[in-house]
mmCIF file of N, CA and C in Angstrom:
data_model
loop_
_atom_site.group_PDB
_atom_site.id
_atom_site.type_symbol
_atom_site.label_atom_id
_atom_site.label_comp_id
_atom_site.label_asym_id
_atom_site.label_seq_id
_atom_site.Cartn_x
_atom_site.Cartn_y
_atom_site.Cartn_z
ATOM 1 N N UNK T 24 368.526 64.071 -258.469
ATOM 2 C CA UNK T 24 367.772 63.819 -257.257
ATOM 3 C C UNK T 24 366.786 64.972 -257.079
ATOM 4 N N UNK T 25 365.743 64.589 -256.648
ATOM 5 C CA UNK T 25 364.277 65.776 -256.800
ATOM 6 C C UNK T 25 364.088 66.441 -255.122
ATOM 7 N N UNK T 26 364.715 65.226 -254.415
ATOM 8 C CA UNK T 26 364.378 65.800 -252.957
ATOM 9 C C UNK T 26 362.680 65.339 -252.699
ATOM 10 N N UNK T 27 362.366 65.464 -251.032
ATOM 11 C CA UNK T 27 361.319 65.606 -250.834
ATOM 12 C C UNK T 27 361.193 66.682 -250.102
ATOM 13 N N UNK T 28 359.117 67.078 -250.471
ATOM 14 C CA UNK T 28 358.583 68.423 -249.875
ATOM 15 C C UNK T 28 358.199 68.066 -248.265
ATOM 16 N N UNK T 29 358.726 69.002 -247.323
ATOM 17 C CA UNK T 29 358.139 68.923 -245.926
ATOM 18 C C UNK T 29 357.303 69.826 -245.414
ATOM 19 N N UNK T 30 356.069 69.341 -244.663
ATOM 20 C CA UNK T 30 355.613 69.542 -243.857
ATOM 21 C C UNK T 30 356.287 70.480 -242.867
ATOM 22 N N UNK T 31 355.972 71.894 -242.525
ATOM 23 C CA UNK T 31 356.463 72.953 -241.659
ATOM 24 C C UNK T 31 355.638 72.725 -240.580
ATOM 25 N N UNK T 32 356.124 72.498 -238.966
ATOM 26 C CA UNK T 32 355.372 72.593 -237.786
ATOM 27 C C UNK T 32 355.045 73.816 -237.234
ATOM 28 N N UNK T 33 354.371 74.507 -236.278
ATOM 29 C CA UNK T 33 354.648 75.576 -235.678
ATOM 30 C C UNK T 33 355.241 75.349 -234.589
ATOM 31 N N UNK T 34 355.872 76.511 -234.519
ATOM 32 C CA UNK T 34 357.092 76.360 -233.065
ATOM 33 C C UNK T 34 357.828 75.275 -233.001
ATOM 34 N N UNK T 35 358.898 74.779 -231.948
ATOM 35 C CA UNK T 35 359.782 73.799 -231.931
ATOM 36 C C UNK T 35 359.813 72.739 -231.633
ATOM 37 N N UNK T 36 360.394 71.748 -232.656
ATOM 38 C CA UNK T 36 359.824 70.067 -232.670
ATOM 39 C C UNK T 36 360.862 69.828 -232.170
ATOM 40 N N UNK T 37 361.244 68.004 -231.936
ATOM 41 C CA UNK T 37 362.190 67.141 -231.779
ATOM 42 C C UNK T 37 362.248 66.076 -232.780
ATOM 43 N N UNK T 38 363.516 65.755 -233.329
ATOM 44 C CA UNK T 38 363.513 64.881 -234.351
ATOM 45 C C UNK T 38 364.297 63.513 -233.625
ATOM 46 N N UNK T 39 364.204 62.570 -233.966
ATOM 47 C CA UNK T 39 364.556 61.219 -233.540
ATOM 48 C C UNK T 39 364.905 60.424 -235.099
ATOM 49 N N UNK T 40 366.260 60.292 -235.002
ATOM 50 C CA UNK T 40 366.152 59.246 -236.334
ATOM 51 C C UNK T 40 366.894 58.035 -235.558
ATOM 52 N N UNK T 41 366.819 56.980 -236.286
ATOM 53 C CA UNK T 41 367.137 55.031 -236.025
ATOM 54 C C UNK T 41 366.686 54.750 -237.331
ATOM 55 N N UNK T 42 367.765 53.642 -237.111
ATOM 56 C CA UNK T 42 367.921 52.399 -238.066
ATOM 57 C C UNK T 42 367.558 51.133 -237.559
ATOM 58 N N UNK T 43 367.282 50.547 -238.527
ATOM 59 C CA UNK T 43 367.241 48.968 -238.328
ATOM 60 C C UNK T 43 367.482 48.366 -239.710
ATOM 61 N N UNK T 44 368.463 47.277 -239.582
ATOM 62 C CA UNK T 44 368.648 46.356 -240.634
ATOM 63 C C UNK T 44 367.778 44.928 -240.834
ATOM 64 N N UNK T 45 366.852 45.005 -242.120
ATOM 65 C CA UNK T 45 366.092 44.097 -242.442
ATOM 66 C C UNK T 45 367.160 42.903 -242.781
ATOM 67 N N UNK T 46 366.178 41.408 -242.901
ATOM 68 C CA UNK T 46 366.419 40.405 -243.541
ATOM 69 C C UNK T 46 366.660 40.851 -244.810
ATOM 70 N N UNK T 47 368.390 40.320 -245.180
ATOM 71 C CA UNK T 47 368.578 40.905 -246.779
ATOM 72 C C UNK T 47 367.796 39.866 -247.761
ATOM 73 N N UNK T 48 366.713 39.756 -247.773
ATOM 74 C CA UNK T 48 366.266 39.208 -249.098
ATOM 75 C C UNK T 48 365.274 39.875 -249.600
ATOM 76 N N UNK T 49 365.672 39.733 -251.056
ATOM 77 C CA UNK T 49 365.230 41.062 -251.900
ATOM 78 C C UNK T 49 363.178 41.154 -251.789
ATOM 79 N N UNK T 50 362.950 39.780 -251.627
ATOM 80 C CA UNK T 50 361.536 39.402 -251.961
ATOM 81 C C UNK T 50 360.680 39.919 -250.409
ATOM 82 N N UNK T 51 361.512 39.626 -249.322
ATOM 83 C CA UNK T 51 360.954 40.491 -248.182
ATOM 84 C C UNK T 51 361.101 41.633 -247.723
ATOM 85 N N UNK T 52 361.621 42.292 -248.701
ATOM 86 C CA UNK T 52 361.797 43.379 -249.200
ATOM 87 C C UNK T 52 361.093 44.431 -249.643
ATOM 88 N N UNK T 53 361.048 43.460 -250.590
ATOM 89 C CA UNK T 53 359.878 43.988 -251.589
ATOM 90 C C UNK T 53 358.457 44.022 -251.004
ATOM 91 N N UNK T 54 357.946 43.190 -250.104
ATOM 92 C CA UNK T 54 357.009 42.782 -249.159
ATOM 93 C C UNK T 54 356.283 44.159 -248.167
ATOM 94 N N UNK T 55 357.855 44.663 -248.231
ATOM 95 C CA UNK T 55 358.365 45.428 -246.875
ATOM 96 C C UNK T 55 357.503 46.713 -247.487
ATOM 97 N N UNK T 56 358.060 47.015 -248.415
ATOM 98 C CA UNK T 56 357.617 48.178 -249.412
ATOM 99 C C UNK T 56 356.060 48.311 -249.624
ATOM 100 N N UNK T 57 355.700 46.859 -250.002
ATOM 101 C CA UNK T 57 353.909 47.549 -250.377
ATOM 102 C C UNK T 57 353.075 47.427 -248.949
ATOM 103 N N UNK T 58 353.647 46.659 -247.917
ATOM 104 C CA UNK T 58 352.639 46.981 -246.017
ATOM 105 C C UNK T 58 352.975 48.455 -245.827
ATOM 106 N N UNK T 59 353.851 49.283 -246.706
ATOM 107 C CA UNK T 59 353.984 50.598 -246.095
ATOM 108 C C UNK T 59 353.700 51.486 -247.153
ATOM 109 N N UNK T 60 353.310 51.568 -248.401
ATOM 110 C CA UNK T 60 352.428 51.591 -249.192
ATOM 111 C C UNK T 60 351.233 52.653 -248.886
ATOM 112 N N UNK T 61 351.139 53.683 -249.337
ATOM 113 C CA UNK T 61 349.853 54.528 -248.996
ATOM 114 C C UNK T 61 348.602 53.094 -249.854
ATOM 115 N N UNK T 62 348.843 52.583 -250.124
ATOM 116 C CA UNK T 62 347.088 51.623 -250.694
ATOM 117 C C UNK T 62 347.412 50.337 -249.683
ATOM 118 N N UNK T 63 348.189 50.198 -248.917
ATOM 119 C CA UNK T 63 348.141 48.894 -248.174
ATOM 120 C C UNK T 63 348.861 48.918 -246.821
ATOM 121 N N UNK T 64 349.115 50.160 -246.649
ATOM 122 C CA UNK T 64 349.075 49.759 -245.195
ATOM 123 C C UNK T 64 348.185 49.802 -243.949
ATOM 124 N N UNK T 65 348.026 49.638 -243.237
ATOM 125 C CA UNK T 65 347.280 49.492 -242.123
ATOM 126 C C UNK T 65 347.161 50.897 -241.102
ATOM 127 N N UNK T 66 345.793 50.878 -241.327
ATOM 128 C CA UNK T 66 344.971 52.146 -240.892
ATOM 129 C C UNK T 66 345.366 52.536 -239.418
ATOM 130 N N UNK T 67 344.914 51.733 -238.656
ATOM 131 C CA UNK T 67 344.768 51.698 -237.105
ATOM 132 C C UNK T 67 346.854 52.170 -237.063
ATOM 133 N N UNK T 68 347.346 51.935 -237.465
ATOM 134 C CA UNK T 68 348.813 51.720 -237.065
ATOM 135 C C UNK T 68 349.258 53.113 -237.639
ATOM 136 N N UNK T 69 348.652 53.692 -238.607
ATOM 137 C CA UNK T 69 348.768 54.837 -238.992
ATOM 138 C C UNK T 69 348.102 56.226 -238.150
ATOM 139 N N UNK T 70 346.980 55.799 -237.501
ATOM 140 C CA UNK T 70 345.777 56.468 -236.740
ATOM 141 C C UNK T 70 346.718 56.462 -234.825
ATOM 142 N N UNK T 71 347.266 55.038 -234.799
ATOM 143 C CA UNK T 71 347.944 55.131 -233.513
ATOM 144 C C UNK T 71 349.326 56.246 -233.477
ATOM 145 N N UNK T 72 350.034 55.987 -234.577
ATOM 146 C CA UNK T 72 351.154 56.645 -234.947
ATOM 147 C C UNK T 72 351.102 58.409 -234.162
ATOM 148 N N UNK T 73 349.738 58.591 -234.660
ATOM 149 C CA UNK T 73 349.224 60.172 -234.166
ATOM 150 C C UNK T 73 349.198 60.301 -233.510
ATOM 151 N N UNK T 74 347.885 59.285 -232.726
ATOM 152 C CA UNK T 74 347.388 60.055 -231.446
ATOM 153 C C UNK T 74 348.301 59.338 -230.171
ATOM 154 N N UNK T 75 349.602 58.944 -230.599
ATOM 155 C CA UNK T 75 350.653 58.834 -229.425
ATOM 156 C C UNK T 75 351.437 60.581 -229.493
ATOM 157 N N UNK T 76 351.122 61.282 -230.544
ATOM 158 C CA UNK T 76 351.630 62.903 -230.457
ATOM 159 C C UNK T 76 352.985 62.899 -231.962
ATOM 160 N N UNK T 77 353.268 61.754 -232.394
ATOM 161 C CA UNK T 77 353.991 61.597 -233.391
ATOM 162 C C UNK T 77 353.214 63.160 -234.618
ATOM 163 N N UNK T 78 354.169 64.053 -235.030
ATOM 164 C CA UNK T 78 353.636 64.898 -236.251
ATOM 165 C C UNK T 78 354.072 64.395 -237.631
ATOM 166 N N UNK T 79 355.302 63.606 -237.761
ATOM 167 C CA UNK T 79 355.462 63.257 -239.159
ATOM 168 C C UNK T 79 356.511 61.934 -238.674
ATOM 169 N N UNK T 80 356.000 60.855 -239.838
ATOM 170 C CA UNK T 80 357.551 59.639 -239.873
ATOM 171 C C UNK T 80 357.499 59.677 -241.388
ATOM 172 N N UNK T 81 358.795 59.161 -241.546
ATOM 173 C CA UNK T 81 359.368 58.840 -242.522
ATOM 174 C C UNK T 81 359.930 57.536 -242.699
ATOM 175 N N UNK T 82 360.437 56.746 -243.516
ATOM 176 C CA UNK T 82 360.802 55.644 -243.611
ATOM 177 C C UNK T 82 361.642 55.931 -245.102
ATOM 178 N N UNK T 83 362.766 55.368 -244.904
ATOM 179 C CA UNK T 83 364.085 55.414 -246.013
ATOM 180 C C UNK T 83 364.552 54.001 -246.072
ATOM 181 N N UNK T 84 364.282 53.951 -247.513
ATOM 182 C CA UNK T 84 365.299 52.219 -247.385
ATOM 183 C C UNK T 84 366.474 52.562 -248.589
ATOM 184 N N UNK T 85 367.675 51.725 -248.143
ATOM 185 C CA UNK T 85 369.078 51.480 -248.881
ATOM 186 C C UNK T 85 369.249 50.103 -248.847
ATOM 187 N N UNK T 86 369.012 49.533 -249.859
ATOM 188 C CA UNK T 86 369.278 48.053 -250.029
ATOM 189 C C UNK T 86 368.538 47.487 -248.511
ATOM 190 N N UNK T 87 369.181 46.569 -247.462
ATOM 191 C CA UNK T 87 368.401 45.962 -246.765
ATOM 192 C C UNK T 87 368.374 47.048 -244.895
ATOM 193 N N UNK T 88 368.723 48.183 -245.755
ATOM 194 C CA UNK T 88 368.959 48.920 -244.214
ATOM 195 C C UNK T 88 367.678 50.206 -244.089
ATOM 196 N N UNK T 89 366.786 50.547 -242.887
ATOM 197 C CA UNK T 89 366.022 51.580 -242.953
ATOM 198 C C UNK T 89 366.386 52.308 -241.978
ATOM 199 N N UNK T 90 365.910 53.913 -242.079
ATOM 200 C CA UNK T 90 366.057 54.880 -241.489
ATOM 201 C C UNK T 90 364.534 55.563 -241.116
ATOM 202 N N UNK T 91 364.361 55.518 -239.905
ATOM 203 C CA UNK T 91 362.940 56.296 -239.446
ATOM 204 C C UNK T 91 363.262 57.420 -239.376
ATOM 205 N N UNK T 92 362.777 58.613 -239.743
ATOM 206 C CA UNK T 92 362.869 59.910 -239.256
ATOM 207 C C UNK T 92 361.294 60.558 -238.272
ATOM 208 N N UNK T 93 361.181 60.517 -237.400
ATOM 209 C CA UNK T 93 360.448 61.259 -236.723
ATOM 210 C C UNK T 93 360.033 62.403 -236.059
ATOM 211 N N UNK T 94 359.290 63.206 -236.315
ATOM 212 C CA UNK T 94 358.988 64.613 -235.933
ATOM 213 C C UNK T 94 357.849 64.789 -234.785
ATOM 214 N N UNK T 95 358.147 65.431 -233.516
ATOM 215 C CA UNK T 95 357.171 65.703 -232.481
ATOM 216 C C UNK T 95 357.384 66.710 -232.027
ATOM 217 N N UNK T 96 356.181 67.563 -231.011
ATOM 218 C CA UNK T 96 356.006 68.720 -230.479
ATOM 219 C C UNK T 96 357.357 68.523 -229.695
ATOM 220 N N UNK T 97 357.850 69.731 -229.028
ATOM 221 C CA UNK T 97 359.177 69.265 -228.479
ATOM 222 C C UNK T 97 358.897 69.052 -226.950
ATOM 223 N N UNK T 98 357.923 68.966 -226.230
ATOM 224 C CA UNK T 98 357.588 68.355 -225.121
ATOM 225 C C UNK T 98 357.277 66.653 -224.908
ATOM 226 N N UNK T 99 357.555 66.265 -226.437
ATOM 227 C CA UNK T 99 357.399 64.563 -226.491
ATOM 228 C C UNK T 99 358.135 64.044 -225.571
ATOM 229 N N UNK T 100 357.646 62.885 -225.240
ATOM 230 C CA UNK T 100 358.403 62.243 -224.024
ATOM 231 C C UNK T 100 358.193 60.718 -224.776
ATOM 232 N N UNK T 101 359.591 60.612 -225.236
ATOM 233 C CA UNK T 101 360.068 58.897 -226.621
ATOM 234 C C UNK T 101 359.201 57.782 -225.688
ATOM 235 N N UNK T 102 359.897 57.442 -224.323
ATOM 236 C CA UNK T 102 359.189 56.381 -223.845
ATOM 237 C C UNK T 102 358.001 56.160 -223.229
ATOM 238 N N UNK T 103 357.654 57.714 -223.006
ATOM 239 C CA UNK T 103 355.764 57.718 -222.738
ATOM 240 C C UNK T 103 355.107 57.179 -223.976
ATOM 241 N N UNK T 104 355.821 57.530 -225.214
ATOM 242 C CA UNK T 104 354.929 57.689 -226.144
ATOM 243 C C UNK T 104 354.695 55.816 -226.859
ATOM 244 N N UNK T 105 355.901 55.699 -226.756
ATOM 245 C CA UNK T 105 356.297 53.785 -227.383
ATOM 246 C C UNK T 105 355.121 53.066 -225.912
ATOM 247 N N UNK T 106 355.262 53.320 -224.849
ATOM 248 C CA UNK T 106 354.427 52.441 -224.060
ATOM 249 C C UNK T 106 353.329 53.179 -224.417
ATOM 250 N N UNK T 107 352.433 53.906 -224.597
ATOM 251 C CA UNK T 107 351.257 53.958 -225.284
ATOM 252 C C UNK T 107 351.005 53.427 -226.813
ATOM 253 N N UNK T 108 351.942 53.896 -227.687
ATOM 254 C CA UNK T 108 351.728 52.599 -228.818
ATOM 255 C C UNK T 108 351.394 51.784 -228.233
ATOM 256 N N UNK T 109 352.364 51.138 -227.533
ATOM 257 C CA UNK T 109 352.116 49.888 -227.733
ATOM 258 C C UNK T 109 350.728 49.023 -227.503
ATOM 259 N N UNK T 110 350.285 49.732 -226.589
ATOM 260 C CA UNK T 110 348.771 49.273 -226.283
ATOM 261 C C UNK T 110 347.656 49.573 -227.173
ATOM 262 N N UNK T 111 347.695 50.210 -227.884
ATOM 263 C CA UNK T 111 346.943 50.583 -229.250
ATOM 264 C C UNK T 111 346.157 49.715 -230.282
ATOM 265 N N UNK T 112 345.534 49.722 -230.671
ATOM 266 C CA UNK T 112 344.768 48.507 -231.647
ATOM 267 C C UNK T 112 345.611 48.336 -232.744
ATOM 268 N N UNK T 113 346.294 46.687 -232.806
ATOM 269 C CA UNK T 113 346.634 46.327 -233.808
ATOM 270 C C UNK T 113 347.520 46.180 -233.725
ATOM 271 N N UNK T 114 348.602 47.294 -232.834
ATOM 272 C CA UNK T 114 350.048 47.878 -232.915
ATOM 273 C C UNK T 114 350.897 46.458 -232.689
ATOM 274 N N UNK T 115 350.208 45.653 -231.416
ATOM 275 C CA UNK T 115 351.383 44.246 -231.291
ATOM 276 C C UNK T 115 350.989 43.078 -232.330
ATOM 277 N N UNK T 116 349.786 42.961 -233.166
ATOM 278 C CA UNK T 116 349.724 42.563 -234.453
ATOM 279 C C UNK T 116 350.650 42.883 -235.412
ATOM 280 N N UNK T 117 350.657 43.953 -235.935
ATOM 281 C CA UNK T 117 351.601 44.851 -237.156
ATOM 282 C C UNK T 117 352.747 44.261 -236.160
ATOM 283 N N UNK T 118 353.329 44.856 -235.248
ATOM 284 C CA UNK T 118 355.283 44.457 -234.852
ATOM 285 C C UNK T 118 354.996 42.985 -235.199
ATOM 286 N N UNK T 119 354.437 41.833 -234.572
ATOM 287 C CA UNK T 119 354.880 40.504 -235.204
ATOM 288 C C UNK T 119 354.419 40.273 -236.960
ATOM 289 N N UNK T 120 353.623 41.103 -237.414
ATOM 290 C CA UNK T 120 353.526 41.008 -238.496
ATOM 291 C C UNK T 120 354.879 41.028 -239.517
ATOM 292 N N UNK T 121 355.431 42.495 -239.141
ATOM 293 C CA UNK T 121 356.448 43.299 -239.678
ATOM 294 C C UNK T 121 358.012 42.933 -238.972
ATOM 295 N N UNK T 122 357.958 41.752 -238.042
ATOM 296 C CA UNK T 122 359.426 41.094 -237.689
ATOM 297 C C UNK T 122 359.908 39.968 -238.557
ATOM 298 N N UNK T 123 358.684 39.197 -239.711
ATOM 299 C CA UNK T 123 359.291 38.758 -240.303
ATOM 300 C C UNK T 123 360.636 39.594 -241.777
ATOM 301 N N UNK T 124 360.477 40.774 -241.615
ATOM 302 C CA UNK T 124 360.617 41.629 -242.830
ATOM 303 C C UNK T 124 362.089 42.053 -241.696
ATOM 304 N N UNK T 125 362.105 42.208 -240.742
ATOM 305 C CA UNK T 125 362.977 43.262 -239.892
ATOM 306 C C UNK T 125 364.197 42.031 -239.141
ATOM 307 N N UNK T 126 363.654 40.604 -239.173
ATOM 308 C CA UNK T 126 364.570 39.806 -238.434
ATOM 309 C C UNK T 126 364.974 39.681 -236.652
ATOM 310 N N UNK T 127 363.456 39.884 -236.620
ATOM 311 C CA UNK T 127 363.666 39.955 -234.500
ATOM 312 C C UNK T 127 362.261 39.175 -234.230
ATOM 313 N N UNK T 128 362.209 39.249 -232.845
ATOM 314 C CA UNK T 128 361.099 38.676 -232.271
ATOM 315 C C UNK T 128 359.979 39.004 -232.593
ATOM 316 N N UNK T 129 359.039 38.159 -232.992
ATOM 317 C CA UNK T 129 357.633 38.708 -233.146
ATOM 318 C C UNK T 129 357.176 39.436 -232.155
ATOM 319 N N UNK T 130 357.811 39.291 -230.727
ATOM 320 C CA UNK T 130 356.732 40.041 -229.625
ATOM 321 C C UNK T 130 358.072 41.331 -228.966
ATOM 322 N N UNK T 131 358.540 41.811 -230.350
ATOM 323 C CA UNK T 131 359.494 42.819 -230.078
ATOM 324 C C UNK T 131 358.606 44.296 -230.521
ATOM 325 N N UNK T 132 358.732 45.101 -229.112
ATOM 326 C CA UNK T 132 357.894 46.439 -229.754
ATOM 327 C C UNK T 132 359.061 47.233 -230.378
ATOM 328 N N UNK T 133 358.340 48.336 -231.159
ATOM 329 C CA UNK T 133 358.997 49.185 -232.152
ATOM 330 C C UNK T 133 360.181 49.187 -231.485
ATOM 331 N N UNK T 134 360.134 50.405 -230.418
ATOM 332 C CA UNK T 134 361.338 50.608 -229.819
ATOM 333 C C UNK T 134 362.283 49.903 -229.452
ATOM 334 N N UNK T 135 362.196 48.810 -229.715
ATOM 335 C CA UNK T 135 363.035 47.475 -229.560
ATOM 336 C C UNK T 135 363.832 47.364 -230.318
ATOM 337 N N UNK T 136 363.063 47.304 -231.285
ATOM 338 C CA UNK T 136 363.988 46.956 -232.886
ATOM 339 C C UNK T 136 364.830 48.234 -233.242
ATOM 340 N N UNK T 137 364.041 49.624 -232.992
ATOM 341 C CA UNK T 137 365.212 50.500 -234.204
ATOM 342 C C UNK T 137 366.224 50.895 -232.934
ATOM 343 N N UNK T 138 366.877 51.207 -233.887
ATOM 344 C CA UNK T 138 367.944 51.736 -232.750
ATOM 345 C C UNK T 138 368.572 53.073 -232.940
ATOM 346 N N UNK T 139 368.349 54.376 -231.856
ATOM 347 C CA UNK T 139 368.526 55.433 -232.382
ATOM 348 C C UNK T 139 370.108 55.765 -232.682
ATOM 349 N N UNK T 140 370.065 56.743 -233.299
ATOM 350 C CA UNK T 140 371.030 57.442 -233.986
ATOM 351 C C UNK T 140 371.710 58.881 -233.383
ATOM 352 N N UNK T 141 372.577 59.077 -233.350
ATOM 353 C CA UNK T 141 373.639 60.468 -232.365
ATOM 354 C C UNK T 141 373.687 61.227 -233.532
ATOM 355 N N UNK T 142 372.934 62.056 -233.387
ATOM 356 C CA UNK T 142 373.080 63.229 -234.336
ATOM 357 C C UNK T 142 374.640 64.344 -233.885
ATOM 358 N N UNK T 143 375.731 64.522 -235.026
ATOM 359 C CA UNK T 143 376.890 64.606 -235.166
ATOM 360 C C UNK T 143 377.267 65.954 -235.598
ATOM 361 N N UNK T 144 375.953 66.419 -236.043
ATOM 362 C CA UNK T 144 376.167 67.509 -237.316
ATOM 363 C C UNK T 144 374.990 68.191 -237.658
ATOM 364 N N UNK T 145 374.677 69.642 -237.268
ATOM 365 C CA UNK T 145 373.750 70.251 -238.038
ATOM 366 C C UNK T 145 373.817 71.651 -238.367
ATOM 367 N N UNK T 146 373.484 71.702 -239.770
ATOM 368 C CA UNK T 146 373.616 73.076 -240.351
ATOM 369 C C UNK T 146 372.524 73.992 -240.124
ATOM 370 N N UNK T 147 372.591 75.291 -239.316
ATOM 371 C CA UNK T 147 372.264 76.034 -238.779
ATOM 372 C C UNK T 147 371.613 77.222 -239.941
#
């Protein structure tokens, strides 16, 4: 395993990780993989991602299950930031785009679908 290289912030962030379990089929799957694709995914959704204050996401897939990891200044405020997505160009396009791949409502925003995670454990 090679690991990946990160991005260092200055001063102190907040991390947010969630899951969501896709439709297990391998072909929407696979689907799933090239809309998130540095050559095919969608600009505006990448450009909104930012200027809601987001500094880094990540996306992890294991067979039909994903993991977001998210990084922000540590004054982020989660549900200021999802109700500004959401109004963003494109952003309620891409979610019904990307619910056939995820298995929920087309008119389900992000924060809808993942569901965060209780961090249990961290090495100091």
């Amino acid at each position: 395993m090679e690991g990946y290289i990160q991005t260092l912030s200055e001063g102190k962030t907040k991390r947010y990780v969630q899951f969501l379990e896709m439709t297990d089929d391998p072909k929407l799957m696979a689907q799933y993989r090239f809309w998130h694709s540095e050559a095919h995914h969608w600009k505006e959704i990448r450009e909104g991602i930012k200027a809601v204050g987001i500094l880094e996401m990540e996306l992890y897939m294991l067979g039909n299950r994903l993991v977001m990891i998210v990084d922000t200044p540590a004054d982020f405020d989660w549900q200021e930031g999802m109700n500004r997505l959401a109004t963003l160009p494109r952003q309620a396009e891409w979610e019904a785009f990307v619910a056939k791949f995820q298995g929920c409502s087309p008119n389900a925003r992000s924060d809808e679908k993942w569901q965060p995670a209780e961090r249990i454990f961290h090495l100091y």
